[in-house]
């Protein structure tokens, strides 16, 4: 029969042995090289020659292969899910091709050999570079160029080198002295300076090789460190000093930077330079007389260079700095001291003291420069005693008069001191205890280096001329003239006959009122040695521990004990030397140059108040004790301060609140001057018991022009003394009144008071019994008695002034008015009893009515004619009457008193108002 032979699947499919594929991430198509094609030799036999499947072997391979054409064997490889390069960059797996077998059922199929498929995932530039750190920090030392200060690093999460590699870094911040390379190294392009800029903040970005830049720039902070310079740190160049601040630290937080030097000891000098303030430093500017009294010097010093005044006019033509009473001599001026100021015989003991500032003498052959000279006025040219400078030597000449012993005697005493020509102020005291002469300069004793002898001067009747600043040449020239002029400055030149000065007083007279100080000496720390110079303008400190020296220097202070210091700048210099272990000097420390700025003190306004007009019967002036002139005088000083709120600008200055405070300070003189004709010593005088000056730093001089009290003492002590000055007139017939003026000063006239004017009326009376009776009646009301004010109270305005012309009118009218007076007295007494309850305790030192007969000039009945008046009406009338009463008085009041009235708005309580009314009635 017929044998059916079924097709047989003889051959297995064939594929390449390996494939290489590329897939772009986030895509599913794989491009294979070579293409995926399977061949079968059984073709074209159906089934056996066709390809039915491609199978992939490998764990969780995200790929699948599909047959596109069974006959041609073409297949396609694709991704089952999106491929992420960052998760896996490449895949390797096995693929096999399967034919369709021997029939439709797919039985007896064959598979090809295993082929290796290697697929690379192609990267997409998804990610931007990101820096590893959020901030980069570095510190550099100034003045150096660095190859690399620091390195920044960015990373990119893309998978391919092209997109994950950082190709470039860039500095975003402009105008900075830095550069960055491709590896992220930052360097400086110029030398940095700590003073110019302490810190740089730079923003940096990065780019991958696909030119995608970082989404966020990174901050790079570069701190510039100063080169360690040895020296003092944390101090201020300007130190401000308010008057009255006491001891104020100059460098409260100073410390020494040694840059780790092996320091073994430190030697520091602090110098306060005050030589351009006043006379070498801030001293009290009182007159020499007042200062000597204050320092306890024996009295009798004669001031040869006083401030010019009517009594001391010989200094009027000299060049003068009025603030400090310094006289400048330019080689063309001299002053003649009038006869009688200095006694002819100075005795064997006397003192000459002065402040002098002198530079090197001009010219090759230096002339003698006279400070003080006593020479013949005419005919001859003999110098009896003199103090002069010659070639930077101080010479004192003293020629004794010829007496019994005609012997050679010491006559010239020479001192050679650098200070004589150093253009600085120094205090010189020449103490003469013949034949020994000692010089004190700035409180230190110096013996003369040369003493020459001379014969005594033969006696003659030629008058002598005492001069300052030049010597009077009376003889040997055609016309007497000055010679040997002084070049320099002098102040406080005094001569004291009969006594020499003690070292203690000399030290006090030249003491500075400002200087360096150490706060709390006891806490200076161990191992600190310190030393002040005598004037406390230089302080030297030594120690071996840096921290101890720091602490000690923080305690160094400036102090100015004057209440009203000289304002201005005081320079400060701190110089230091450091020693190191094993070496002499290791590090050098720059000097500190700073300055203290002393501010101007608020100016005090000195006001004198008291009763400015009174009348007394002549008998009292003629009495043994006379009449006290100023029984209730008050001296008050106020200072006006402006508040300084922080938030106010300059233009708001006008609205700042003003505060007036009372202040206490010393005075240095008060003068009671006689106005009009001088006192006639034949019939009148001013008197003061010397006992009143005991226990006070006060002295007094009396003349026909007035009484002068001087010395540095409190306002209270001055008040006490002024209240005891009495005026006596033992021949009052021709005198009806006397006017006086009181004026006080602080700091030798730097601050002066108002001029307080006082008028005193002398009452002449033929009918003294009648006047005594009236005075007795008038004196009783308590509210009219003069009462001393408590401290600080303000006396009311004095408006009851009775003109002296009225005295004559009284004498004429007295007989006509007897009836009116009697009635008036009766009315007053009635009114007094009626209203004394209202006036209990009301006291005011108005016109002092004690013993005055002038009270009769106003009709006291005027105010009692209408007893039924209402209070308001009567008050109005009182005011009108007061105005009438004071019109005549106002013309006599000085302008100053009017000013005072404006300032002192005193609110009078109702009781006092009635009190005023009563005075108006009187």
Short mmCIF file of C-alpha atoms in Angstrom, two decimals, residues 270 357 641 652 797 816 869:
data_model
loop_
_atom_site.label_atom_id
_atom_site.label_comp_id
_atom_site.label_asym_id
_atom_site.label_seq_id
_atom_site.Cartn_x
_atom_site.Cartn_y
_atom_site.Cartn_z
CA UNK A 270 52.28 105.43 81.00
CA UNK A 357 58.80 128.81 81.30
CA UNK A 641 22.22 122.04 82.88
CA UNK A 652 15.78 119.64 68.67
CA UNK A 797 12.22 140.91 95.62
CA UNK A 816 2.14 169.23 111.03
CA UNK A 869 -14.78 146.25 101.51
#
